[in-house]
Amino acid sequence: MSTTTIPIFPLPEVILFPGTFLPLHIFEPRYRMMLDYCSESGEEMAVAPIKLDKLRKSNPYPEIETIFGWGKIIRRDPLPDGRSNILLEGKGIARLENYEVMDPFRIGIVEKIESNLDYIESPEFIETFDRILSLTKRILLSEGAQDNLIIRMNELWNHPFPLDFISSILNFDFNKKQEILSQMDPILKAKTLLEIVEDMNLRE
């Protein structure tokens, strides 16, 4: 197992799924400093969900999930007062091993989890994902999505992280989203998402 370091931006109920884009507004002084650090270290940043059930006002470093998304800053729009708007492109999933430093911002020692895409050719995955995609289109149609978006959903067959992308655009329980992100077995991940979209269709 090899590890690396990456700055961590803890946020409540926010997940950076691989293969997606996440806009962020940076305003706290310590995270402005983190942004400067990122510019000198490859523009990489992780976004880790805060564990709200263990949140304490007196703790400046709230407990976070140990599996989270990481990405690269692909756009940076500085504002006159020192704040910035940035756009992160999700590149992968990381597991927190420890911290290099905590103050003024966290730099985590992480294992970047390698993606094995062999499962995409699996008949079991193909059958499960075909069902997920069909149900996802029905959900989007019921929510008033435009036809061109529904048609473009077929492109997910060629997406490197199709399950994560669908999880990012559908509105379901955050804890379930974290469960999907954390699931390393792609077939089990697909089955979990299938149960969710089936339930969402039943509630339509």
Short mmCIF file of N, CA and C in Angstrom, two decimals, residues 34-109:
data_model
loop_
_atom_site.label_atom_id
_atom_site.label_comp_id
_atom_site.label_asym_id
_atom_site.label_seq_id
_atom_site.Cartn_x
_atom_site.Cartn_y
_atom_site.Cartn_z
N MET A 34 -5.19 27.22 2.46
CA MET A 34 -5.17 25.90 1.86
C MET A 34 -5.16 25.99 0.34
N LEU A 35 -5.90 26.95 -0.19
CA LEU A 35 -5.94 27.14 -1.64
C LEU A 35 -4.56 27.53 -2.17
N ASP A 36 -3.85 28.38 -1.42
CA ASP A 36 -2.48 28.73 -1.80
C ASP A 36 -1.59 27.50 -1.78
N TYR A 37 -1.79 26.65 -0.77
CA TYR A 37 -1.02 25.40 -0.68
C TYR A 37 -1.29 24.52 -1.89
N CYS A 38 -2.57 24.45 -2.29
CA CYS A 38 -2.94 23.61 -3.43
C CYS A 38 -2.24 24.09 -4.71
N SER A 39 -2.14 25.40 -4.87
CA SER A 39 -1.53 25.94 -6.09
C SER A 39 -0.05 25.57 -6.19
N GLU A 40 0.55 25.23 -5.05
CA GLU A 40 1.97 24.88 -5.03
C GLU A 40 2.19 23.37 -4.97
N SER A 41 1.09 22.60 -4.97
CA SER A 41 1.24 21.14 -4.79
C SER A 41 0.33 20.36 -5.73
N GLY A 42 0.23 20.82 -6.96
CA GLY A 42 -0.46 20.05 -7.98
C GLY A 42 -1.96 20.27 -8.07
N GLU A 43 -2.48 21.27 -7.35
CA GLU A 43 -3.91 21.63 -7.41
C GLU A 43 -4.83 20.52 -6.91
N GLU A 44 -4.32 19.59 -6.11
CA GLU A 44 -5.16 18.52 -5.58
C GLU A 44 -5.80 18.91 -4.26
N MET A 45 -7.04 18.43 -4.06
CA MET A 45 -7.77 18.70 -2.83
C MET A 45 -8.78 17.57 -2.61
N ALA A 46 -8.94 17.18 -1.35
CA ALA A 46 -9.97 16.22 -0.99
C ALA A 46 -11.13 16.95 -0.31
N VAL A 47 -12.33 16.41 -0.47
CA VAL A 47 -13.51 16.94 0.22
C VAL A 47 -14.06 15.81 1.08
N ALA A 48 -14.03 16.02 2.40
CA ALA A 48 -14.44 14.97 3.33
C ALA A 48 -15.70 15.39 4.09
N PRO A 49 -16.75 14.58 4.05
CA PRO A 49 -17.97 14.90 4.80
C PRO A 49 -17.72 14.88 6.31
N ILE A 50 -18.24 15.89 6.98
CA ILE A 50 -18.17 15.95 8.45
C ILE A 50 -19.21 14.99 9.02
N LYS A 51 -18.84 14.26 10.08
CA LYS A 51 -19.78 13.38 10.76
C LYS A 51 -20.65 14.23 11.69
N LEU A 52 -21.84 14.57 11.21
CA LEU A 52 -22.69 15.49 11.94
C LEU A 52 -23.15 14.93 13.28
N ASP A 53 -23.26 13.60 13.38
CA ASP A 53 -23.70 13.02 14.65
C ASP A 53 -22.65 13.13 15.74
N LYS A 54 -21.41 13.46 15.35
CA LYS A 54 -20.34 13.62 16.33
C LYS A 54 -19.82 15.05 16.38
N LEU A 55 -20.59 15.97 15.81
CA LEU A 55 -20.17 17.36 15.73
C LEU A 55 -20.27 18.04 17.08
N ARG A 56 -19.21 18.72 17.50
CA ARG A 56 -19.19 19.49 18.74
C ARG A 56 -18.71 20.89 18.43
N LYS A 57 -19.45 21.91 18.93
CA LYS A 57 -19.09 23.30 18.63
C LYS A 57 -17.71 23.66 19.14
N SER A 58 -17.29 23.02 20.21
CA SER A 58 -16.00 23.35 20.82
C SER A 58 -14.81 22.74 20.08
N ASN A 59 -15.08 21.85 19.13
CA ASN A 59 -14.01 21.17 18.42
C ASN A 59 -13.74 21.87 17.09
N PRO A 60 -12.56 22.50 16.93
CA PRO A 60 -12.26 23.19 15.67
C PRO A 60 -11.97 22.22 14.52
N TYR A 61 -11.76 20.94 14.85
CA TYR A 61 -11.48 19.94 13.83
C TYR A 61 -12.48 18.80 13.97
N PRO A 62 -13.70 19.01 13.47
CA PRO A 62 -14.74 17.98 13.63
C PRO A 62 -14.34 16.68 12.93
N GLU A 63 -14.85 15.58 13.47
CA GLU A 63 -14.55 14.27 12.91
C GLU A 63 -15.14 14.16 11.51
N ILE A 64 -14.39 13.53 10.62
CA ILE A 64 -14.81 13.40 9.22
C ILE A 64 -14.86 11.92 8.84
N GLU A 65 -15.53 11.66 7.72
CA GLU A 65 -15.52 10.32 7.15
C GLU A 65 -14.09 9.98 6.73
N THR A 66 -13.73 8.72 6.83
CA THR A 66 -12.37 8.32 6.50
C THR A 66 -12.23 7.88 5.04
N ILE A 67 -13.35 7.76 4.33
CA ILE A 67 -13.31 7.52 2.88
C ILE A 67 -14.02 8.68 2.20
N PHE A 68 -13.35 9.30 1.25
CA PHE A 68 -13.89 10.51 0.63
C PHE A 68 -13.32 10.69 -0.78
N GLY A 69 -13.89 11.63 -1.49
CA GLY A 69 -13.44 11.91 -2.84
C GLY A 69 -12.31 12.92 -2.88
N TRP A 70 -11.45 12.80 -3.87
CA TRP A 70 -10.40 13.79 -4.08
C TRP A 70 -10.43 14.22 -5.54
N GLY A 71 -9.90 15.41 -5.80
CA GLY A 71 -9.93 15.89 -7.17
C GLY A 71 -8.89 16.95 -7.43
N LYS A 72 -9.00 17.57 -8.58
CA LYS A 72 -8.08 18.64 -8.98
C LYS A 72 -8.87 19.91 -9.24
N ILE A 73 -8.29 21.02 -8.83
CA ILE A 73 -8.89 22.33 -9.11
C ILE A 73 -8.65 22.64 -10.58
N ILE A 74 -9.74 22.75 -11.34
CA ILE A 74 -9.59 23.01 -12.77
C ILE A 74 -9.98 24.44 -13.13
N ARG A 75 -10.58 25.16 -12.18
CA ARG A 75 -10.88 26.57 -12.42
C ARG A 75 -10.82 27.30 -11.09
N ARG A 76 -10.28 28.50 -11.14
CA ARG A 76 -10.14 29.31 -9.93
C ARG A 76 -10.49 30.74 -10.29
N ASP A 77 -11.49 31.28 -9.60
CA ASP A 77 -11.92 32.67 -9.85
C ASP A 77 -11.73 33.48 -8.57
N PRO A 78 -10.58 34.17 -8.45
CA PRO A 78 -10.33 34.98 -7.25
C PRO A 78 -11.27 36.19 -7.21
N LEU A 79 -11.72 36.55 -6.01
CA LEU A 79 -12.57 37.71 -5.79
C LEU A 79 -11.75 38.82 -5.15
N PRO A 80 -12.17 40.09 -5.30
CA PRO A 80 -11.36 41.22 -4.82
C PRO A 80 -11.03 41.18 -3.33
N ASP A 81 -11.91 40.58 -2.51
CA ASP A 81 -11.70 40.60 -1.06
C ASP A 81 -10.92 39.39 -0.55
N GLY A 82 -10.37 38.57 -1.44
CA GLY A 82 -9.57 37.43 -1.01
C GLY A 82 -10.31 36.10 -1.07
N ARG A 83 -11.63 36.15 -1.20
CA ARG A 83 -12.38 34.91 -1.37
C ARG A 83 -12.17 34.38 -2.79
N SER A 84 -12.57 33.14 -3.01
CA SER A 84 -12.42 32.54 -4.34
C SER A 84 -13.56 31.58 -4.62
N ASN A 85 -13.93 31.50 -5.87
CA ASN A 85 -14.80 30.42 -6.35
C ASN A 85 -13.93 29.46 -7.14
N ILE A 86 -14.07 28.18 -6.85
CA ILE A 86 -13.26 27.19 -7.56
C ILE A 86 -14.16 26.08 -8.09
N LEU A 87 -13.62 25.33 -9.04
CA LEU A 87 -14.31 24.16 -9.56
C LEU A 87 -13.38 22.97 -9.44
N LEU A 88 -13.86 21.94 -8.72
CA LEU A 88 -13.09 20.71 -8.52
C LEU A 88 -13.59 19.63 -9.47
N GLU A 89 -12.68 18.93 -10.10
CA GLU A 89 -13.03 17.76 -10.88
C GLU A 89 -12.68 16.52 -10.08
N GLY A 90 -13.69 15.69 -9.77
CA GLY A 90 -13.45 14.49 -8.99
C GLY A 90 -12.60 13.49 -9.76
N LYS A 91 -11.49 13.08 -9.15
CA LYS A 91 -10.56 12.17 -9.83
C LYS A 91 -10.54 10.77 -9.24
N GLY A 92 -10.95 10.65 -7.98
CA GLY A 92 -10.89 9.32 -7.38
C GLY A 92 -11.36 9.33 -5.93
N ILE A 93 -11.12 8.20 -5.27
CA ILE A 93 -11.53 8.01 -3.89
C ILE A 93 -10.28 7.74 -3.06
N ALA A 94 -10.26 8.29 -1.85
CA ALA A 94 -9.11 8.12 -0.96
C ALA A 94 -9.56 7.62 0.41
N ARG A 95 -8.66 6.91 1.07
CA ARG A 95 -8.90 6.44 2.44
C ARG A 95 -7.91 7.13 3.36
N LEU A 96 -8.42 7.79 4.41
CA LEU A 96 -7.58 8.51 5.35
C LEU A 96 -6.83 7.52 6.24
N GLU A 97 -5.50 7.67 6.31
CA GLU A 97 -4.68 6.85 7.18
C GLU A 97 -4.29 7.60 8.45
N ASN A 98 -3.96 8.88 8.29
CA ASN A 98 -3.51 9.69 9.42
C ASN A 98 -3.45 11.15 8.96
N TYR A 99 -2.93 11.99 9.81
CA TYR A 99 -2.75 13.39 9.44
C TYR A 99 -1.27 13.75 9.49
N GLU A 100 -0.86 14.54 8.52
CA GLU A 100 0.50 15.11 8.56
C GLU A 100 0.49 16.33 9.47
N VAL A 101 -0.51 17.19 9.26
CA VAL A 101 -0.73 18.34 10.16
C VAL A 101 -2.23 18.57 10.26
N MET A 102 -2.66 19.28 11.30
CA MET A 102 -4.07 19.63 11.48
C MET A 102 -4.28 21.14 11.42
N ASP A 103 -3.25 21.91 11.74
CA ASP A 103 -3.39 23.35 11.90
C ASP A 103 -2.49 24.09 10.91
N PRO A 104 -2.96 25.12 10.20
CA PRO A 104 -4.31 25.72 10.28
C PRO A 104 -5.38 24.97 9.47
N PHE A 105 -4.92 24.08 8.58
CA PHE A 105 -5.87 23.24 7.84
C PHE A 105 -5.29 21.83 7.79
N ARG A 106 -6.15 20.87 7.52
CA ARG A 106 -5.72 19.48 7.57
C ARG A 106 -5.01 19.05 6.28
N ILE A 107 -3.89 18.41 6.49
CA ILE A 107 -3.23 17.70 5.39
C ILE A 107 -3.24 16.23 5.77
N GLY A 108 -3.99 15.44 5.03
CA GLY A 108 -4.14 14.04 5.35
C GLY A 108 -3.10 13.16 4.68
N ILE A 109 -2.74 12.11 5.37
CA ILE A 109 -1.95 11.03 4.76
C ILE A 109 -2.97 10.00 4.29
#
